[in-house]
């Protein structure tokens, strides 16, 4: 195999990796790799629990973190997170891919803002495959604006990537949901429910840390990983030339919340494979995401 073809394989592989990890999509939801018994007809609702009773218990104020299971604590924290007036979260990490004996590591950065009914998501990576995009969502107008960054002008200052955004496009929120298979407000990557977390032995109980926060781990393997990572299973063969989307083998979250059920930090660990012209690519990644709830001005692009 010549070096040029190997480089194309790695580049193509990383395009898919980045699409999977960051929510970039260029096609419709693709679920053909999910085993028949777990296919959910492309519906997020079929993977989620009815948490009405759980949220009422949380709202009563009569319970603490240790009164709930790890899955329940995550679901409460997700509810609290979505209903914050303001939030900011910052993510960094690495993607490691191996195919045809070639190893490639890619650095990633993402930040997400919410101020009332206005949201912004920015994702930047620099390396063999460089990507820079910003998504702005105005909930009142139900409009999403996408800005495309100049990847040649990505710069790093104090460990933070920046670039310029010379072009944009617009879509209705319904169009966004059709393309991304979920609402813009669902910015947590995995679906955590009794369906995706059936293997109780893969879930640790919430334990209290010295600083008063609580940490628990959720692990998903094989078909459960594919279900928990439902948002990530997008068809990208039109742009990447891959035969199939990635197959998740393992997903895990080390989740830290405070006593008010606010996310403090989440560490993501993932393993998956993909197929390209008969070659198997193995991918692992590690991401760190920190959460803040003070008001922060959403950066403007124009």
Short mmCIF file of N, CA and C in Angstrom, two decimals, residues 132-245:
data_model
loop_
_atom_site.label_atom_id
_atom_site.label_comp_id
_atom_site.label_asym_id
_atom_site.label_seq_id
_atom_site.Cartn_x
_atom_site.Cartn_y
_atom_site.Cartn_z
N UNK A 132 -13.47 23.62 12.02
CA UNK A 132 -13.90 24.73 12.87
C UNK A 132 -15.32 25.12 12.48
N UNK A 133 -16.25 25.02 13.43
CA UNK A 133 -17.64 25.39 13.18
C UNK A 133 -18.23 26.02 14.42
N UNK A 134 -19.16 26.93 14.18
CA UNK A 134 -19.97 27.50 15.25
C UNK A 134 -21.44 27.36 14.89
N UNK A 135 -22.24 26.97 15.89
CA UNK A 135 -23.69 26.87 15.74
C UNK A 135 -24.34 27.83 16.72
N UNK A 136 -25.17 28.73 16.23
CA UNK A 136 -25.94 29.63 17.07
C UNK A 136 -27.41 29.26 16.97
N UNK A 137 -28.09 29.20 18.11
CA UNK A 137 -29.51 28.85 18.11
C UNK A 137 -30.29 29.90 18.87
N UNK A 138 -31.28 30.50 18.19
CA UNK A 138 -32.22 31.44 18.80
C UNK A 138 -33.52 30.68 19.04
N UNK A 139 -33.78 30.30 20.29
CA UNK A 139 -34.95 29.47 20.59
C UNK A 139 -36.25 30.21 20.30
N UNK A 140 -36.29 31.53 20.51
CA UNK A 140 -37.50 32.30 20.27
C UNK A 140 -37.88 32.27 18.79
N UNK A 141 -36.88 32.34 17.93
CA UNK A 141 -37.13 32.36 16.48
C UNK A 141 -37.06 30.97 15.85
N UNK A 142 -36.62 29.99 16.65
CA UNK A 142 -36.47 28.61 16.16
C UNK A 142 -35.54 28.55 14.94
N UNK A 143 -34.45 29.32 15.00
CA UNK A 143 -33.51 29.40 13.90
C UNK A 143 -32.11 29.00 14.35
N UNK A 144 -31.39 28.29 13.49
CA UNK A 144 -30.01 27.90 13.73
C UNK A 144 -29.13 28.49 12.64
N UNK A 145 -28.05 29.16 13.04
CA UNK A 145 -27.09 29.70 12.08
C UNK A 145 -25.77 28.96 12.26
N UNK A 146 -25.22 28.47 11.16
CA UNK A 146 -23.96 27.72 11.19
C UNK A 146 -22.88 28.56 10.53
N UNK A 147 -21.77 28.76 11.24
CA UNK A 147 -20.62 29.49 10.71
C UNK A 147 -19.48 28.50 10.46
N UNK A 148 -18.83 28.68 9.32
CA UNK A 148 -17.76 27.77 8.91
C UNK A 148 -16.41 28.48 9.07
N UNK A 149 -15.55 27.93 9.90
CA UNK A 149 -14.29 28.57 10.22
C UNK A 149 -13.22 28.35 9.18
N UNK A 150 -12.29 29.27 9.10
CA UNK A 150 -11.12 29.16 8.23
C UNK A 150 -10.10 28.30 8.96
N UNK A 151 -9.97 27.05 8.53
CA UNK A 151 -9.08 26.12 9.23
C UNK A 151 -7.61 26.46 9.05
N UNK A 152 -7.29 27.24 8.01
CA UNK A 152 -5.89 27.66 7.81
C UNK A 152 -5.48 28.73 8.81
N UNK A 153 -6.47 29.34 9.47
CA UNK A 153 -6.17 30.42 10.40
C UNK A 153 -6.40 30.03 11.86
N UNK A 154 -6.52 28.71 12.12
CA UNK A 154 -6.66 28.26 13.49
C UNK A 154 -5.37 28.54 14.25
N UNK A 155 -5.50 29.20 15.37
CA UNK A 155 -4.35 29.53 16.21
C UNK A 155 -4.59 29.07 17.64
N UNK A 156 -3.51 28.81 18.32
CA UNK A 156 -3.61 28.40 19.72
C UNK A 156 -2.97 29.46 20.59
N UNK A 157 -3.70 29.93 21.59
CA UNK A 157 -3.18 30.89 22.55
C UNK A 157 -3.56 30.43 23.95
N UNK A 158 -2.57 30.20 24.77
CA UNK A 158 -2.78 29.72 26.14
C UNK A 158 -3.61 28.44 26.15
N UNK A 159 -3.35 27.57 25.16
CA UNK A 159 -4.05 26.29 25.08
C UNK A 159 -5.46 26.36 24.57
N UNK A 160 -5.86 27.50 23.98
CA UNK A 160 -7.22 27.68 23.48
C UNK A 160 -7.19 28.01 22.00
N UNK A 161 -7.95 27.26 21.19
CA UNK A 161 -7.98 27.47 19.74
C UNK A 161 -8.95 28.59 19.35
N UNK A 162 -8.54 29.40 18.38
CA UNK A 162 -9.41 30.43 17.80
C UNK A 162 -9.21 30.45 16.29
N UNK A 163 -10.18 31.02 15.58
CA UNK A 163 -10.03 31.20 14.13
C UNK A 163 -11.03 32.24 13.66
N UNK A 164 -11.07 32.49 12.35
CA UNK A 164 -12.04 33.41 11.74
C UNK A 164 -13.15 32.60 11.09
N UNK A 165 -14.34 33.20 10.96
CA UNK A 165 -15.51 32.53 10.40
C UNK A 165 -16.06 33.33 9.22
N UNK A 166 -15.58 33.06 8.01
CA UNK A 166 -15.94 33.90 6.85
C UNK A 166 -17.27 33.57 6.18
N UNK A 167 -17.86 32.42 6.44
CA UNK A 167 -19.10 32.06 5.73
C UNK A 167 -20.09 31.42 6.69
N UNK A 168 -21.37 31.40 6.26
CA UNK A 168 -22.42 30.87 7.13
C UNK A 168 -23.57 30.31 6.31
N UNK A 169 -24.45 29.59 6.99
CA UNK A 169 -25.71 29.12 6.43
C UNK A 169 -26.74 29.12 7.53
N UNK A 170 -28.02 29.03 7.17
CA UNK A 170 -29.10 29.06 8.15
C UNK A 170 -30.03 27.88 7.94
N UNK A 171 -30.70 27.45 9.03
CA UNK A 171 -31.70 26.39 8.94
C UNK A 171 -32.73 26.60 10.04
N UNK A 172 -33.92 26.08 9.82
CA UNK A 172 -34.94 26.05 10.86
C UNK A 172 -34.55 24.98 11.88
N UNK A 173 -35.07 25.10 13.11
CA UNK A 173 -34.75 24.12 14.13
C UNK A 173 -35.27 22.73 13.75
N UNK A 174 -36.39 22.67 13.06
CA UNK A 174 -36.90 21.37 12.60
C UNK A 174 -35.92 20.70 11.64
N UNK A 175 -35.28 21.50 10.80
CA UNK A 175 -34.27 20.95 9.89
C UNK A 175 -33.06 20.46 10.68
N UNK A 176 -32.69 21.21 11.71
CA UNK A 176 -31.59 20.79 12.56
C UNK A 176 -31.90 19.45 13.22
N UNK A 177 -33.11 19.32 13.77
CA UNK A 177 -33.49 18.07 14.45
C UNK A 177 -33.50 16.89 13.48
N UNK A 178 -33.91 17.14 12.24
CA UNK A 178 -33.91 16.06 11.26
C UNK A 178 -32.48 15.62 10.94
N UNK A 179 -31.57 16.56 10.86
CA UNK A 179 -30.19 16.24 10.52
C UNK A 179 -29.42 15.64 11.69
N UNK A 180 -29.67 16.15 12.90
CA UNK A 180 -28.91 15.72 14.07
C UNK A 180 -29.66 14.75 14.96
N UNK A 181 -30.92 14.43 14.64
CA UNK A 181 -31.71 13.43 15.36
C UNK A 181 -32.00 13.80 16.80
N UNK A 182 -31.89 15.08 17.13
CA UNK A 182 -32.21 15.53 18.48
C UNK A 182 -32.34 17.04 18.48
N UNK A 183 -32.81 17.58 19.57
CA UNK A 183 -32.96 19.03 19.71
C UNK A 183 -31.60 19.69 19.97
N UNK A 184 -31.48 20.95 19.60
CA UNK A 184 -30.25 21.70 19.86
C UNK A 184 -29.95 21.76 21.35
N UNK A 185 -30.99 21.76 22.18
CA UNK A 185 -30.81 21.89 23.62
C UNK A 185 -30.27 20.62 24.27
N UNK A 186 -30.31 19.50 23.57
CA UNK A 186 -29.77 18.24 24.10
C UNK A 186 -28.28 18.18 23.82
N UNK A 187 -27.49 18.84 24.66
CA UNK A 187 -26.06 18.93 24.40
C UNK A 187 -25.23 17.90 25.16
N UNK A 188 -25.86 17.03 25.93
CA UNK A 188 -25.14 15.90 26.52
C UNK A 188 -25.10 14.78 25.49
N UNK A 189 -23.95 14.15 25.29
CA UNK A 189 -23.79 13.26 24.14
C UNK A 189 -24.49 11.91 24.21
N UNK A 190 -24.67 11.35 25.39
CA UNK A 190 -25.23 10.01 25.48
C UNK A 190 -26.66 10.03 25.99
N UNK A 191 -27.40 9.00 25.63
CA UNK A 191 -28.73 8.79 26.18
C UNK A 191 -28.57 7.82 27.36
N UNK A 192 -28.93 8.28 28.55
CA UNK A 192 -28.81 7.47 29.76
C UNK A 192 -30.21 7.14 30.26
N UNK A 193 -30.53 5.85 30.27
CA UNK A 193 -31.86 5.40 30.67
C UNK A 193 -31.79 3.95 31.14
N UNK A 194 -32.92 3.42 31.58
CA UNK A 194 -32.97 2.02 31.98
C UNK A 194 -32.78 1.10 30.77
N UNK A 195 -33.01 1.63 29.57
CA UNK A 195 -32.83 0.84 28.35
C UNK A 195 -31.36 0.75 27.98
N UNK A 196 -30.66 1.88 28.02
CA UNK A 196 -29.26 1.89 27.63
C UNK A 196 -28.33 1.43 28.75
N UNK A 197 -28.84 1.38 29.98
CA UNK A 197 -28.03 0.98 31.15
C UNK A 197 -28.56 -0.31 31.77
N UNK A 198 -28.93 -1.28 30.98
CA UNK A 198 -29.50 -2.51 31.52
C UNK A 198 -28.49 -3.30 32.35
N UNK A 199 -27.20 -3.17 32.01
CA UNK A 199 -26.19 -3.92 32.75
C UNK A 199 -25.82 -3.18 34.03
N UNK A 200 -26.54 -3.47 35.11
CA UNK A 200 -26.36 -2.75 36.37
C UNK A 200 -24.93 -2.86 36.92
N UNK A 201 -24.27 -3.98 36.63
CA UNK A 201 -22.93 -4.17 37.17
C UNK A 201 -21.92 -3.22 36.52
N UNK A 202 -22.32 -2.54 35.47
CA UNK A 202 -21.45 -1.56 34.82
C UNK A 202 -21.68 -0.15 35.36
N UNK A 203 -22.46 -0.03 36.40
CA UNK A 203 -22.80 1.27 36.96
C UNK A 203 -22.33 1.32 38.41
N UNK A 204 -21.50 2.30 38.76
CA UNK A 204 -21.06 2.42 40.15
C UNK A 204 -22.01 3.32 40.92
N UNK A 205 -22.09 3.14 42.21
CA UNK A 205 -22.93 4.00 43.04
C UNK A 205 -22.24 5.35 43.23
N UNK A 206 -23.04 6.36 43.50
CA UNK A 206 -22.50 7.70 43.70
C UNK A 206 -21.74 7.75 45.01
N UNK A 207 -20.46 8.14 44.96
CA UNK A 207 -19.69 8.26 46.19
C UNK A 207 -19.28 9.71 46.40
N UNK A 208 -19.22 10.11 47.66
CA UNK A 208 -18.95 11.50 47.99
C UNK A 208 -17.45 11.78 48.00
N UNK A 209 -17.07 12.89 47.38
CA UNK A 209 -15.67 13.30 47.34
C UNK A 209 -15.37 14.26 48.49
N UNK A 210 -14.09 14.53 48.69
CA UNK A 210 -13.67 15.40 49.80
C UNK A 210 -14.22 16.82 49.66
N UNK A 211 -14.44 17.28 48.41
CA UNK A 211 -14.93 18.64 48.21
C UNK A 211 -16.46 18.74 48.26
N UNK A 212 -17.13 17.65 48.62
CA UNK A 212 -18.58 17.66 48.74
C UNK A 212 -19.32 17.28 47.48
N UNK A 213 -18.59 17.06 46.37
CA UNK A 213 -19.22 16.61 45.13
C UNK A 213 -19.38 15.09 45.18
N UNK A 214 -20.08 14.55 44.20
CA UNK A 214 -20.32 13.11 44.10
C UNK A 214 -19.91 12.64 42.70
N UNK A 215 -19.32 11.44 42.65
CA UNK A 215 -18.87 10.89 41.37
C UNK A 215 -19.41 9.48 41.20
N UNK A 216 -19.82 9.17 39.98
CA UNK A 216 -20.23 7.81 39.62
C UNK A 216 -19.83 7.55 38.18
N UNK A 217 -19.75 6.27 37.82
CA UNK A 217 -19.33 5.87 36.48
C UNK A 217 -20.43 5.07 35.80
N UNK A 218 -20.69 5.39 34.55
CA UNK A 218 -21.63 4.65 33.70
C UNK A 218 -20.84 4.07 32.54
N UNK A 219 -20.96 2.77 32.32
CA UNK A 219 -20.25 2.11 31.23
C UNK A 219 -21.26 1.41 30.32
N UNK A 220 -21.00 1.46 29.03
CA UNK A 220 -21.88 0.84 28.03
C UNK A 220 -21.02 -0.01 27.10
N UNK A 221 -21.45 -1.24 26.87
CA UNK A 221 -20.71 -2.12 25.98
C UNK A 221 -21.60 -2.65 24.87
N UNK A 222 -20.96 -2.91 23.71
CA UNK A 222 -21.60 -3.55 22.57
C UNK A 222 -22.92 -2.86 22.20
N UNK A 223 -24.06 -3.59 22.21
CA UNK A 223 -25.31 -2.99 21.74
C UNK A 223 -25.76 -1.84 22.62
N UNK A 224 -25.43 -1.89 23.91
CA UNK A 224 -25.79 -0.79 24.80
C UNK A 224 -25.00 0.47 24.46
N UNK A 225 -23.75 0.28 24.04
CA UNK A 225 -22.95 1.43 23.62
C UNK A 225 -23.54 2.06 22.37
N UNK A 226 -24.03 1.24 21.47
CA UNK A 226 -24.63 1.78 20.25
C UNK A 226 -25.91 2.54 20.55
N UNK A 227 -26.66 2.07 21.52
CA UNK A 227 -27.89 2.77 21.88
C UNK A 227 -27.59 4.05 22.65
N UNK A 228 -26.68 3.98 23.61
CA UNK A 228 -26.33 5.18 24.37
C UNK A 228 -25.72 6.24 23.46
N UNK A 229 -24.97 5.81 22.45
CA UNK A 229 -24.36 6.73 21.51
C UNK A 229 -25.20 6.98 20.27
N UNK A 230 -26.50 6.88 20.43
CA UNK A 230 -27.44 7.00 19.31
C UNK A 230 -27.22 8.26 18.48
N UNK A 231 -26.95 9.40 19.12
CA UNK A 231 -26.78 10.65 18.39
C UNK A 231 -25.61 10.59 17.42
N UNK A 232 -24.64 9.73 17.75
CA UNK A 232 -23.40 9.71 16.97
C UNK A 232 -23.45 8.83 15.73
N UNK A 233 -24.49 8.02 15.60
CA UNK A 233 -24.52 7.03 14.52
C UNK A 233 -25.06 7.65 13.23
N UNK A 234 -24.28 8.47 12.60
CA UNK A 234 -24.71 9.17 11.39
C UNK A 234 -24.03 8.62 10.14
N UNK A 235 -24.79 8.61 9.09
CA UNK A 235 -24.24 8.17 7.81
C UNK A 235 -23.38 9.27 7.22
N UNK A 236 -22.13 8.93 6.88
CA UNK A 236 -21.22 9.92 6.31
C UNK A 236 -20.53 9.41 5.04
N UNK A 237 -21.03 8.32 4.47
CA UNK A 237 -20.31 7.73 3.34
C UNK A 237 -20.30 8.63 2.11
N UNK A 238 -21.28 9.54 1.97
CA UNK A 238 -21.29 10.41 0.80
C UNK A 238 -20.08 11.34 0.76
N UNK A 239 -19.55 11.68 1.95
CA UNK A 239 -18.40 12.58 1.99
C UNK A 239 -17.10 11.86 2.29
N UNK A 240 -17.18 10.73 2.98
CA UNK A 240 -15.96 10.09 3.45
C UNK A 240 -15.57 8.84 2.67
N UNK A 241 -16.53 8.23 1.98
CA UNK A 241 -16.23 7.02 1.25
C UNK A 241 -16.17 5.78 2.11
N UNK A 242 -16.53 5.88 3.39
CA UNK A 242 -16.54 4.72 4.27
C UNK A 242 -17.71 3.81 3.95
N UNK A 243 -17.50 2.52 4.15
CA UNK A 243 -18.53 1.55 3.83
C UNK A 243 -19.64 1.54 4.87
N UNK A 244 -19.27 1.72 6.13
CA UNK A 244 -20.25 1.69 7.21
C UNK A 244 -19.88 2.74 8.26
N UNK A 245 -20.85 3.21 9.02
CA UNK A 245 -20.53 4.10 10.14
C UNK A 245 -19.82 3.32 11.23
#
